[in-house]
Amino acid sequence: MAGSVNKVILVGNLGRDPEVRSTQNGQKIVNMTVATSESWKDRQTGERREKTEWHRVVIFNPNLGEIAERYLRKGSKVYLEGQLQTRKWTDQSGQERYSTEVVLQAYRGELTLLDSRSGGGQGGDMQVMETVGFAGADSTPGYGASPRFGGSPEPSSRSGGSGWDAASRNDLDDEIPF
């Protein structure tokens, strides 16, 4: 196996409304928290148990950030794909701090709304009624296809292949970097 993979896929609910900030050059950055839960029956007591994990998500992708700002609210159910990144900074007291986040970079990542636009998480358990999306500037989902919010265009037959040619495959380094 050549290389490594850093890909995170989450399906969960927003813990609060997305927080939108802007950089000095006007780029929007969206921060949100997504909860994922698992439940099981305790073998010893027979009680139903549940564990919730909270994930920090940061969106640098301008298209996905706009969609998150416009449509996502506390409780919204989402599917997202991004990369795991750890950020280091020094707080006001001089202590070094770390934060591990799921990051949706510009031109990468995916975000799909899993409940209705008007529902926003309020309502029944089965709200997988509508999936709306954006798959790139010049691509349009085909008839019957589920649109999605993506940072890169969908693969299509118009591209003329997979984007790999024989020369680029031979350029891959087989050496392990460690």
JSON list of C-alpha atoms in Angstrom, two decimals:
[
{"chain": "A", "resi": 1, "resn": "MET", "atom": "CA", "xyz": [0.00, 0.00, 0.00]},
{"chain": "A", "resi": 2, "resn": "ALA", "atom": "CA", "xyz": [1.47, 3.32, -1.04]},
{"chain": "A", "resi": 3, "resn": "GLY", "atom": "CA", "xyz": [0.96, 6.43, 1.05]},
{"chain": "A", "resi": 4, "resn": "SER", "atom": "CA", "xyz": [-1.50, 6.99, 3.83]},
{"chain": "A", "resi": 5, "resn": "VAL", "atom": "CA", "xyz": [-5.08, 8.17, 4.25]},
{"chain": "A", "resi": 6, "resn": "ASN", "atom": "CA", "xyz": [-6.44, 10.97, 6.42]},
{"chain": "A", "resi": 7, "resn": "LYS", "atom": "CA", "xyz": [-10.20, 10.94, 5.88]},
{"chain": "A", "resi": 8, "resn": "VAL", "atom": "CA", "xyz": [-12.97, 11.40, 8.42]},
{"chain": "A", "resi": 9, "resn": "ILE", "atom": "CA", "xyz": [-16.61, 10.59, 7.70]},
{"chain": "A", "resi": 10, "resn": "LEU", "atom": "CA", "xyz": [-19.21, 11.70, 10.24]},
{"chain": "A", "resi": 11, "resn": "VAL", "atom": "CA", "xyz": [-22.98, 11.39, 10.37]},
{"chain": "A", "resi": 12, "resn": "GLY", "atom": "CA", "xyz": [-24.39, 13.28, 13.31]},
{"chain": "A", "resi": 13, "resn": "ASN", "atom": "CA", "xyz": [-26.28, 16.27, 14.65]},
{"chain": "A", "resi": 14, "resn": "LEU", "atom": "CA", "xyz": [-25.09, 19.82, 15.22]},
{"chain": "A", "resi": 15, "resn": "GLY", "atom": "CA", "xyz": [-24.75, 20.71, 18.89]},
{"chain": "A", "resi": 16, "resn": "ARG", "atom": "CA", "xyz": [-25.31, 24.42, 18.26]},
{"chain": "A", "resi": 17, "resn": "ASP", "atom": "CA", "xyz": [-25.77, 26.84, 15.37]},
{"chain": "A", "resi": 18, "resn": "PRO", "atom": "CA", "xyz": [-22.67, 27.19, 13.17]},
{"chain": "A", "resi": 19, "resn": "GLU", "atom": "CA", "xyz": [-20.34, 30.04, 14.17]},
{"chain": "A", "resi": 20, "resn": "VAL", "atom": "CA", "xyz": [-19.16, 32.11, 11.20]},
{"chain": "A", "resi": 21, "resn": "ARG", "atom": "CA", "xyz": [-16.02, 34.27, 11.34]},
{"chain": "A", "resi": 22, "resn": "SER", "atom": "CA", "xyz": [-14.22, 36.19, 8.63]},
{"chain": "A", "resi": 23, "resn": "THR", "atom": "CA", "xyz": [-10.49, 36.60, 8.12]},
{"chain": "A", "resi": 24, "resn": "GLN", "atom": "CA", "xyz": [-8.97, 40.01, 7.39]},
{"chain": "A", "resi": 25, "resn": "ASN", "atom": "CA", "xyz": [-9.08, 39.25, 3.66]},
{"chain": "A", "resi": 26, "resn": "GLY", "atom": "CA", "xyz": [-12.80, 38.40, 3.84]},
{"chain": "A", "resi": 27, "resn": "GLN", "atom": "CA", "xyz": [-12.62, 34.59, 3.75]},
{"chain": "A", "resi": 28, "resn": "LYS", "atom": "CA", "xyz": [-15.37, 33.00, 5.84]},
{"chain": "A", "resi": 29, "resn": "ILE", "atom": "CA", "xyz": [-14.50, 30.25, 8.31]},
{"chain": "A", "resi": 30, "resn": "VAL", "atom": "CA", "xyz": [-17.31, 28.19, 9.82]},
{"chain": "A", "resi": 31, "resn": "ASN", "atom": "CA", "xyz": [-16.91, 26.39, 13.16]},
{"chain": "A", "resi": 32, "resn": "MET", "atom": "CA", "xyz": [-19.44, 23.88, 14.41]},
{"chain": "A", "resi": 33, "resn": "THR", "atom": "CA", "xyz": [-19.73, 20.90, 16.71]},
{"chain": "A", "resi": 34, "resn": "VAL", "atom": "CA", "xyz": [-21.20, 17.60, 15.58]},
{"chain": "A", "resi": 35, "resn": "ALA", "atom": "CA", "xyz": [-22.41, 14.92, 17.98]},
{"chain": "A", "resi": 36, "resn": "THR", "atom": "CA", "xyz": [-22.22, 11.23, 17.10]},
{"chain": "A", "resi": 37, "resn": "SER", "atom": "CA", "xyz": [-23.84, 8.69, 19.40]},
{"chain": "A", "resi": 38, "resn": "GLU", "atom": "CA", "xyz": [-23.80, 4.97, 19.90]},
{"chain": "A", "resi": 39, "resn": "SER", "atom": "CA", "xyz": [-26.12, 2.98, 22.13]},
{"chain": "A", "resi": 40, "resn": "TRP", "atom": "CA", "xyz": [-26.05, -0.53, 23.51]},
{"chain": "A", "resi": 41, "resn": "LYS", "atom": "CA", "xyz": [-27.65, -2.73, 26.13]},
{"chain": "A", "resi": 42, "resn": "ASP", "atom": "CA", "xyz": [-25.49, -3.28, 29.22]},
{"chain": "A", "resi": 43, "resn": "ARG", "atom": "CA", "xyz": [-24.99, -7.05, 29.63]},
{"chain": "A", "resi": 44, "resn": "GLN", "atom": "CA", "xyz": [-24.82, -6.93, 33.42]},
{"chain": "A", "resi": 45, "resn": "THR", "atom": "CA", "xyz": [-27.71, -4.60, 34.21]},
{"chain": "A", "resi": 46, "resn": "GLY", "atom": "CA", "xyz": [-29.81, -4.92, 31.06]},
{"chain": "A", "resi": 47, "resn": "GLU", "atom": "CA", "xyz": [-30.08, -1.13, 30.91]},
{"chain": "A", "resi": 48, "resn": "ARG", "atom": "CA", "xyz": [-29.86, 0.80, 27.70]},
{"chain": "A", "resi": 49, "resn": "ARG", "atom": "CA", "xyz": [-26.62, 2.83, 27.60]},
{"chain": "A", "resi": 50, "resn": "GLU", "atom": "CA", "xyz": [-25.57, 5.64, 25.29]},
{"chain": "A", "resi": 51, "resn": "LYS", "atom": "CA", "xyz": [-22.27, 7.36, 24.59]},
{"chain": "A", "resi": 52, "resn": "THR", "atom": "CA", "xyz": [-21.98, 10.64, 22.69]},
{"chain": "A", "resi": 53, "resn": "GLU", "atom": "CA", "xyz": [-18.78, 11.96, 21.12]},
{"chain": "A", "resi": 54, "resn": "TRP", "atom": "CA", "xyz": [-18.43, 15.63, 20.24]},
{"chain": "A", "resi": 55, "resn": "HIS", "atom": "CA", "xyz": [-16.40, 16.57, 17.16]},
{"chain": "A", "resi": 56, "resn": "ARG", "atom": "CA", "xyz": [-15.12, 20.05, 16.33]},
{"chain": "A", "resi": 57, "resn": "VAL", "atom": "CA", "xyz": [-15.58, 20.80, 12.63]},
{"chain": "A", "resi": 58, "resn": "VAL", "atom": "CA", "xyz": [-13.99, 23.70, 10.75]},
{"chain": "A", "resi": 59, "resn": "ILE", "atom": "CA", "xyz": [-15.03, 24.61, 7.19]},
{"chain": "A", "resi": 60, "resn": "PHE", "atom": "CA", "xyz": [-12.59, 26.61, 5.04]},
{"chain": "A", "resi": 61, "resn": "ASN", "atom": "CA", "xyz": [-14.36, 25.71, 1.78]},
{"chain": "A", "resi": 62, "resn": "PRO", "atom": "CA", "xyz": [-16.26, 28.87, 0.72]},
{"chain": "A", "resi": 63, "resn": "ASN", "atom": "CA", "xyz": [-19.14, 27.02, -0.95]},
{"chain": "A", "resi": 64, "resn": "LEU", "atom": "CA", "xyz": [-19.65, 24.62, 1.94]},
{"chain": "A", "resi": 65, "resn": "GLY", "atom": "CA", "xyz": [-19.31, 27.45, 4.45]},
{"chain": "A", "resi": 66, "resn": "GLU", "atom": "CA", "xyz": [-22.07, 29.41, 2.74]},
{"chain": "A", "resi": 67, "resn": "ILE", "atom": "CA", "xyz": [-24.34, 26.35, 2.74]},
{"chain": "A", "resi": 68, "resn": "ALA", "atom": "CA", "xyz": [-23.60, 25.66, 6.42]},
{"chain": "A", "resi": 69, "resn": "GLU", "atom": "CA", "xyz": [-24.29, 29.29, 7.33]},
{"chain": "A", "resi": 70, "resn": "ARG", "atom": "CA", "xyz": [-27.53, 29.39, 5.38]},
{"chain": "A", "resi": 71, "resn": "TYR", "atom": "CA", "xyz": [-29.11, 25.99, 6.11]},
{"chain": "A", "resi": 72, "resn": "LEU", "atom": "CA", "xyz": [-27.60, 24.40, 9.23]},
{"chain": "A", "resi": 73, "resn": "ARG", "atom": "CA", "xyz": [-29.00, 24.97, 12.71]},
{"chain": "A", "resi": 74, "resn": "LYS", "atom": "CA", "xyz": [-28.67, 23.30, 16.09]},
{"chain": "A", "resi": 75, "resn": "GLY", "atom": "CA", "xyz": [-29.98, 19.74, 15.75]},
{"chain": "A", "resi": 76, "resn": "SER", "atom": "CA", "xyz": [-29.49, 19.51, 11.96]},
{"chain": "A", "resi": 77, "resn": "LYS", "atom": "CA", "xyz": [-28.46, 16.04, 10.83]},
{"chain": "A", "resi": 78, "resn": "VAL", "atom": "CA", "xyz": [-25.45, 16.10, 8.49]},
{"chain": "A", "resi": 79, "resn": "TYR", "atom": "CA", "xyz": [-23.09, 13.82, 6.62]},
{"chain": "A", "resi": 80, "resn": "LEU", "atom": "CA", "xyz": [-19.62, 15.27, 6.22]},
{"chain": "A", "resi": 81, "resn": "GLU", "atom": "CA", "xyz": [-16.21, 14.23, 4.97]},
{"chain": "A", "resi": 82, "resn": "GLY", "atom": "CA", "xyz": [-13.00, 15.98, 5.90]},
{"chain": "A", "resi": 83, "resn": "GLN", "atom": "CA", "xyz": [-9.51, 15.51, 7.29]},
{"chain": "A", "resi": 84, "resn": "LEU", "atom": "CA", "xyz": [-8.34, 15.22, 10.88]},
{"chain": "A", "resi": 85, "resn": "GLN", "atom": "CA", "xyz": [-5.96, 18.03, 11.87]},
{"chain": "A", "resi": 86, "resn": "THR", "atom": "CA", "xyz": [-4.45, 19.07, 15.18]},
{"chain": "A", "resi": 87, "resn": "ARG", "atom": "CA", "xyz": [-3.90, 22.76, 15.79]},
{"chain": "A", "resi": 88, "resn": "LYS", "atom": "CA", "xyz": [-1.45, 24.15, 18.37]},
{"chain": "A", "resi": 89, "resn": "TRP", "atom": "CA", "xyz": [-1.58, 27.62, 19.92]},
{"chain": "A", "resi": 90, "resn": "THR", "atom": "CA", "xyz": [-0.52, 29.48, 23.04]},
{"chain": "A", "resi": 91, "resn": "ASP", "atom": "CA", "xyz": [-3.27, 30.82, 25.29]},
{"chain": "A", "resi": 92, "resn": "GLN", "atom": "CA", "xyz": [-3.25, 34.13, 27.20]},
{"chain": "A", "resi": 93, "resn": "SER", "atom": "CA", "xyz": [-1.49, 32.59, 30.20]},
{"chain": "A", "resi": 94, "resn": "GLY", "atom": "CA", "xyz": [1.35, 31.23, 28.03]},
{"chain": "A", "resi": 95, "resn": "GLN", "atom": "CA", "xyz": [0.16, 27.60, 28.10]},
{"chain": "A", "resi": 96, "resn": "GLU", "atom": "CA", "xyz": [0.43, 25.60, 24.87]},
{"chain": "A", "resi": 97, "resn": "ARG", "atom": "CA", "xyz": [-2.96, 24.25, 23.83]},
{"chain": "A", "resi": 98, "resn": "TYR", "atom": "CA", "xyz": [-3.97, 21.68, 21.24]},
{"chain": "A", "resi": 99, "resn": "SER", "atom": "CA", "xyz": [-7.23, 21.10, 19.42]},
{"chain": "A", "resi": 100, "resn": "THR", "atom": "CA", "xyz": [-8.01, 18.22, 17.08]},
{"chain": "A", "resi": 101, "resn": "GLU", "atom": "CA", "xyz": [-10.60, 19.10, 14.46]},
{"chain": "A", "resi": 102, "resn": "VAL", "atom": "CA", "xyz": [-12.26, 17.70, 11.37]},
{"chain": "A", "resi": 103, "resn": "VAL", "atom": "CA", "xyz": [-11.35, 20.18, 8.63]},
{"chain": "A", "resi": 104, "resn": "LEU", "atom": "CA", "xyz": [-13.09, 20.71, 5.29]},
{"chain": "A", "resi": 105, "resn": "GLN", "atom": "CA", "xyz": [-10.45, 22.51, 3.22]},
{"chain": "A", "resi": 106, "resn": "ALA", "atom": "CA", "xyz": [-11.07, 24.70, 0.20]},
{"chain": "A", "resi": 107, "resn": "TYR", "atom": "CA", "xyz": [-11.75, 22.46, -2.83]},
{"chain": "A", "resi": 108, "resn": "ARG", "atom": "CA", "xyz": [-11.98, 19.39, -0.60]},
{"chain": "A", "resi": 109, "resn": "GLY", "atom": "CA", "xyz": [-14.51, 17.92, 1.73]},
{"chain": "A", "resi": 110, "resn": "GLU", "atom": "CA", "xyz": [-18.18, 17.13, 1.49]},
{"chain": "A", "resi": 111, "resn": "LEU", "atom": "CA", "xyz": [-21.30, 18.20, 3.34]},
{"chain": "A", "resi": 112, "resn": "THR", "atom": "CA", "xyz": [-24.76, 16.71, 2.88]},
{"chain": "A", "resi": 113, "resn": "LEU", "atom": "CA", "xyz": [-27.89, 17.78, 4.74]},
{"chain": "A", "resi": 114, "resn": "LEU", "atom": "CA", "xyz": [-29.79, 14.72, 5.91]},
{"chain": "A", "resi": 115, "resn": "ASP", "atom": "CA", "xyz": [-33.01, 16.35, 7.07]},
{"chain": "A", "resi": 116, "resn": "SER", "atom": "CA", "xyz": [-35.44, 18.76, 5.46]},
{"chain": "A", "resi": 117, "resn": "ARG", "atom": "CA", "xyz": [-34.48, 22.41, 5.14]},
{"chain": "A", "resi": 118, "resn": "SER", "atom": "CA", "xyz": [-37.43, 23.48, 7.25]},
{"chain": "A", "resi": 119, "resn": "GLY", "atom": "CA", "xyz": [-37.04, 20.65, 9.77]},
{"chain": "A", "resi": 120, "resn": "GLY", "atom": "CA", "xyz": [-33.66, 21.62, 11.20]},
{"chain": "A", "resi": 121, "resn": "GLY", "atom": "CA", "xyz": [-33.66, 18.68, 13.57]},
{"chain": "A", "resi": 122, "resn": "GLN", "atom": "CA", "xyz": [-37.02, 19.39, 15.19]},
{"chain": "A", "resi": 123, "resn": "GLY", "atom": "CA", "xyz": [-39.32, 16.49, 14.57]},
{"chain": "A", "resi": 124, "resn": "GLY", "atom": "CA", "xyz": [-39.30, 12.75, 14.23]},
{"chain": "A", "resi": 125, "resn": "ASP", "atom": "CA", "xyz": [-36.44, 10.31, 14.05]},
{"chain": "A", "resi": 126, "resn": "MET", "atom": "CA", "xyz": [-36.84, 9.68, 10.32]},
{"chain": "A", "resi": 127, "resn": "GLN", "atom": "CA", "xyz": [-36.09, 13.01, 8.68]},
{"chain": "A", "resi": 128, "resn": "VAL", "atom": "CA", "xyz": [-33.97, 11.75, 5.80]},
{"chain": "A", "resi": 129, "resn": "MET", "atom": "CA", "xyz": [-36.45, 13.36, 3.44]},
{"chain": "A", "resi": 130, "resn": "GLU", "atom": "CA", "xyz": [-34.40, 15.73, 1.35]},
{"chain": "A", "resi": 131, "resn": "THR", "atom": "CA", "xyz": [-30.76, 15.89, 0.35]},
{"chain": "A", "resi": 132, "resn": "VAL", "atom": "CA", "xyz": [-29.85, 19.10, -1.42]},
{"chain": "A", "resi": 133, "resn": "GLY", "atom": "CA", "xyz": [-26.43, 19.95, -2.64]},
{"chain": "A", "resi": 134, "resn": "PHE", "atom": "CA", "xyz": [-23.68, 21.55, -4.61]},
{"chain": "A", "resi": 135, "resn": "ALA", "atom": "CA", "xyz": [-21.18, 19.40, -6.48]},
{"chain": "A", "resi": 136, "resn": "GLY", "atom": "CA", "xyz": [-18.99, 22.03, -8.10]},
{"chain": "A", "resi": 137, "resn": "ALA", "atom": "CA", "xyz": [-19.39, 25.04, -10.32]},
{"chain": "A", "resi": 138, "resn": "ASP", "atom": "CA", "xyz": [-19.96, 23.35, -13.66]},
{"chain": "A", "resi": 139, "resn": "SER", "atom": "CA", "xyz": [-21.41, 19.96, -12.78]},
{"chain": "A", "resi": 140, "resn": "THR", "atom": "CA", "xyz": [-25.06, 19.14, -12.51]},
{"chain": "A", "resi": 141, "resn": "PRO", "atom": "CA", "xyz": [-26.28, 15.91, -10.94]},
{"chain": "A", "resi": 142, "resn": "GLY", "atom": "CA", "xyz": [-27.96, 13.62, -13.41]},
{"chain": "A", "resi": 143, "resn": "TYR", "atom": "CA", "xyz": [-31.65, 12.80, -13.38]},
{"chain": "A", "resi": 144, "resn": "GLY", "atom": "CA", "xyz": [-32.48, 10.81, -10.27]},
{"chain": "A", "resi": 145, "resn": "ALA", "atom": "CA", "xyz": [-29.09, 11.42, -8.68]},
{"chain": "A", "resi": 146, "resn": "SER", "atom": "CA", "xyz": [-28.81, 12.80, -5.16]},
{"chain": "A", "resi": 147, "resn": "PRO", "atom": "CA", "xyz": [-27.24, 16.24, -5.25]},
{"chain": "A", "resi": 148, "resn": "ARG", "atom": "CA", "xyz": [-24.62, 16.91, -2.61]},
{"chain": "A", "resi": 149, "resn": "PHE", "atom": "CA", "xyz": [-22.45, 19.69, -1.25]},
{"chain": "A", "resi": 150, "resn": "GLY", "atom": "CA", "xyz": [-18.91, 18.92, -2.32]},
{"chain": "A", "resi": 151, "resn": "GLY", "atom": "CA", "xyz": [-15.70, 20.79, -2.55]},
{"chain": "A", "resi": 152, "resn": "SER", "atom": "CA", "xyz": [-14.69, 19.16, -5.80]},
{"chain": "A", "resi": 153, "resn": "PRO", "atom": "CA", "xyz": [-16.66, 18.34, -8.94]},
{"chain": "A", "resi": 154, "resn": "GLU", "atom": "CA", "xyz": [-18.19, 14.94, -9.36]},
{"chain": "A", "resi": 155, "resn": "PRO", "atom": "CA", "xyz": [-16.23, 12.54, -11.56]},
{"chain": "A", "resi": 156, "resn": "SER", "atom": "CA", "xyz": [-17.82, 12.44, -14.98]},
{"chain": "A", "resi": 157, "resn": "SER", "atom": "CA", "xyz": [-17.38, 10.83, -18.35]},
{"chain": "A", "resi": 158, "resn": "ARG", "atom": "CA", "xyz": [-16.56, 14.27, -19.80]},
{"chain": "A", "resi": 159, "resn": "SER", "atom": "CA", "xyz": [-13.20, 14.31, -18.02]},
{"chain": "A", "resi": 160, "resn": "GLY", "atom": "CA", "xyz": [-11.79, 11.70, -20.38]},
{"chain": "A", "resi": 161, "resn": "GLY", "atom": "CA", "xyz": [-10.57, 9.22, -17.78]},
{"chain": "A", "resi": 162, "resn": "SER", "atom": "CA", "xyz": [-9.45, 8.98, -14.24]},
{"chain": "A", "resi": 163, "resn": "GLY", "atom": "CA", "xyz": [-6.91, 11.79, -14.34]},
{"chain": "A", "resi": 164, "resn": "TRP", "atom": "CA", "xyz": [-4.01, 9.35, -13.99]},
{"chain": "A", "resi": 165, "resn": "ASP", "atom": "CA", "xyz": [-1.77, 8.49, -16.89]},
{"chain": "A", "resi": 166, "resn": "ALA", "atom": "CA", "xyz": [0.91, 5.83, -17.11]},
{"chain": "A", "resi": 167, "resn": "ALA", "atom": "CA", "xyz": [3.74, 8.35, -16.61]},
{"chain": "A", "resi": 168, "resn": "SER", "atom": "CA", "xyz": [2.33, 9.71, -13.35]},
{"chain": "A", "resi": 169, "resn": "ARG", "atom": "CA", "xyz": [1.81, 6.19, -11.96]},
{"chain": "A", "resi": 170, "resn": "ASN", "atom": "CA", "xyz": [5.48, 5.38, -12.54]},
{"chain": "A", "resi": 171, "resn": "ASP", "atom": "CA", "xyz": [6.56, 8.56, -10.73]},
{"chain": "A", "resi": 172, "resn": "LEU", "atom": "CA", "xyz": [5.12, 7.38, -7.40]},
{"chain": "A", "resi": 173, "resn": "ASP", "atom": "CA", "xyz": [7.80, 6.72, -4.84]},
{"chain": "A", "resi": 174, "resn": "ASP", "atom": "CA", "xyz": [7.70, 3.21, -3.38]},
{"chain": "A", "resi": 175, "resn": "GLU", "atom": "CA", "xyz": [9.92, 4.15, -0.43]},
{"chain": "A", "resi": 176, "resn": "ILE", "atom": "CA", "xyz": [8.29, 4.38, 2.99]},
{"chain": "A", "resi": 177, "resn": "PRO", "atom": "CA", "xyz": [9.15, 7.78, 4.52]},
{"chain": "A", "resi": 178, "resn": "PHE", "atom": "CA", "xyz": [10.04, 6.44, 7.96]}
]
